[in-house]
């Protein structure tokens, strides 16, 4: 039998662990998928998509790729009337617009913090009360209970 680390979670507790904090949810692929589905139902999936794009962007090493990814993120999420425009304040948008000429891996940090905060304070609590999350919790609980089969 494999040794279980102190951080091991059974599949049943994994879904309920997502309620601990948003980082736990975002670090789990199934949790992220469920959260995305919820955000899509609320027409706000651009928030998590932007956050994920920024996480990927921060791991970019090549200056060439930094510039091209920064332009892609800017055109997809930041510029006015972008296809997936995120809701950030004018001053943050303005700073990014000026910094996009010579982008660094930190050029979206402030916007990413704002979007994360919005999701954590607004979307995440609603997700935990949503039918999507409730169904996942219930399906995990049902799956862990042994069913009693009467003798014939």
PDB file of C-alpha atoms in Angstrom, residues 28-100:
ATOM      1  CA  UNK A  28      -6.777  21.780  -8.158  1.00  0.00           C
ATOM      2  CA  UNK A  29      -7.632  21.132 -11.819  1.00  0.00           C
ATOM      3  CA  UNK A  30     -11.098  19.770 -11.057  1.00  0.00           C
ATOM      4  CA  UNK A  31     -11.751  22.702  -8.733  1.00  0.00           C
ATOM      5  CA  UNK A  32     -10.551  25.156 -11.338  1.00  0.00           C
ATOM      6  CA  UNK A  33     -12.789  23.537 -13.955  1.00  0.00           C
ATOM      7  CA  UNK A  34     -15.821  23.757 -11.655  1.00  0.00           C
ATOM      8  CA  UNK A  35     -15.052  27.383 -10.782  1.00  0.00           C
ATOM      9  CA  UNK A  36     -14.682  28.239 -14.473  1.00  0.00           C
ATOM     10  CA  UNK A  37     -18.016  26.598 -15.209  1.00  0.00           C
ATOM     11  CA  UNK A  38     -19.588  28.676 -12.435  1.00  0.00           C
ATOM     12  CA  UNK A  39     -17.987  31.918 -13.672  1.00  0.00           C
ATOM     13  CA  UNK A  40     -19.148  31.147 -17.192  1.00  0.00           C
ATOM     14  CA  UNK A  41     -22.714  30.783 -15.888  1.00  0.00           C
ATOM     15  CA  UNK A  42     -22.325  34.275 -14.403  1.00  0.00           C
ATOM     16  CA  UNK A  43     -20.733  35.695 -17.563  1.00  0.00           C
ATOM     17  CA  UNK A  44     -17.487  36.516 -15.749  1.00  0.00           C
ATOM     18  CA  UNK A  45     -15.095  33.749 -16.803  1.00  0.00           C
ATOM     19  CA  UNK A  46     -12.717  36.413 -18.155  1.00  0.00           C
ATOM     20  CA  UNK A  47     -11.544  36.967 -14.571  1.00  0.00           C
ATOM     21  CA  UNK A  48     -10.147  33.490 -14.038  1.00  0.00           C
ATOM     22  CA  UNK A  49      -8.880  33.371 -17.634  1.00  0.00           C
ATOM     23  CA  UNK A  50      -6.968  36.611 -17.071  1.00  0.00           C
ATOM     24  CA  UNK A  51      -5.599  35.346 -13.748  1.00  0.00           C
ATOM     25  CA  UNK A  52      -4.409  32.111 -15.409  1.00  0.00           C
ATOM     26  CA  UNK A  53      -2.880  34.021 -18.334  1.00  0.00           C
ATOM     27  CA  UNK A  54      -0.948  36.160 -15.833  1.00  0.00           C
ATOM     28  CA  UNK A  55       0.267  33.087 -13.950  1.00  0.00           C
ATOM     29  CA  UNK A  56       1.544  31.631 -17.214  1.00  0.00           C
ATOM     30  CA  UNK A  57       3.025  34.978 -18.225  1.00  0.00           C
ATOM     31  CA  UNK A  58       5.042  35.266 -14.987  1.00  0.00           C
ATOM     32  CA  UNK A  59       6.867  32.049 -15.904  1.00  0.00           C
ATOM     33  CA  UNK A  60       7.995  33.397 -19.277  1.00  0.00           C
ATOM     34  CA  UNK A  61      11.756  33.743 -19.578  1.00  0.00           C
ATOM     35  CA  UNK A  62      12.495  34.867 -23.127  1.00  0.00           C
ATOM     36  CA  UNK A  63      12.303  38.640 -23.698  1.00  0.00           C
ATOM     37  CA  UNK A  64      10.724  37.955 -27.106  1.00  0.00           C
ATOM     38  CA  UNK A  65       8.010  35.801 -25.590  1.00  0.00           C
ATOM     39  CA  UNK A  66       7.429  38.314 -22.788  1.00  0.00           C
ATOM     40  CA  UNK A  67       6.712  41.014 -25.355  1.00  0.00           C
ATOM     41  CA  UNK A  68       4.397  38.863 -27.488  1.00  0.00           C
ATOM     42  CA  UNK A  69       2.507  37.373 -24.520  1.00  0.00           C
ATOM     43  CA  UNK A  70       2.145  40.829 -22.961  1.00  0.00           C
ATOM     44  CA  UNK A  71       0.620  42.168 -26.170  1.00  0.00           C
ATOM     45  CA  UNK A  72      -1.725  39.192 -26.354  1.00  0.00           C
ATOM     46  CA  UNK A  73      -2.890  39.638 -22.730  1.00  0.00           C
ATOM     47  CA  UNK A  74      -3.232  43.373 -23.264  1.00  0.00           C
ATOM     48  CA  UNK A  75      -5.334  43.016 -26.410  1.00  0.00           C
ATOM     49  CA  UNK A  76      -7.464  40.185 -25.026  1.00  0.00           C
ATOM     50  CA  UNK A  77      -8.161  41.533 -21.516  1.00  0.00           C
ATOM     51  CA  UNK A  78      -6.989  45.118 -20.928  1.00  0.00           C
ATOM     52  CA  UNK A  79      -7.636  47.379 -23.911  1.00  0.00           C
ATOM     53  CA  UNK A  80     -11.041  49.067 -24.007  1.00  0.00           C
ATOM     54  CA  UNK A  81     -13.605  46.821 -25.721  1.00  0.00           C
ATOM     55  CA  UNK A  82     -11.262  43.814 -25.547  1.00  0.00           C
ATOM     56  CA  UNK A  83     -12.986  40.493 -26.305  1.00  0.00           C
ATOM     57  CA  UNK A  84     -12.583  39.426 -22.641  1.00  0.00           C
ATOM     58  CA  UNK A  85     -12.200  42.838 -21.034  1.00  0.00           C
ATOM     59  CA  UNK A  86     -11.704  42.662 -17.279  1.00  0.00           C
ATOM     60  CA  UNK A  87     -13.170  45.163 -14.873  1.00  0.00           C
ATOM     61  CA  UNK A  88     -10.244  47.225 -13.540  1.00  0.00           C
ATOM     62  CA  UNK A  89      -9.970  50.878 -12.609  1.00  0.00           C
ATOM     63  CA  UNK A  90      -8.770  53.532 -15.041  1.00  0.00           C
ATOM     64  CA  UNK A  91      -5.448  54.206 -13.293  1.00  0.00           C
ATOM     65  CA  UNK A  92      -4.422  50.514 -13.357  1.00  0.00           C
ATOM     66  CA  UNK A  93      -5.419  50.264 -17.015  1.00  0.00           C
ATOM     67  CA  UNK A  94      -3.474  53.454 -17.756  1.00  0.00           C
ATOM     68  CA  UNK A  95      -0.296  52.206 -16.041  1.00  0.00           C
ATOM     69  CA  UNK A  96      -0.455  48.946 -17.999  1.00  0.00           C
ATOM     70  CA  UNK A  97      -1.042  50.866 -21.239  1.00  0.00           C
ATOM     71  CA  UNK A  98       2.136  52.866 -20.639  1.00  0.00           C
ATOM     72  CA  UNK A  99       4.203  49.874 -19.518  1.00  0.00           C
ATOM     73  CA  UNK A 100       3.176  47.635 -22.414  1.00  0.00           C
TER      74      UNK A 100
END
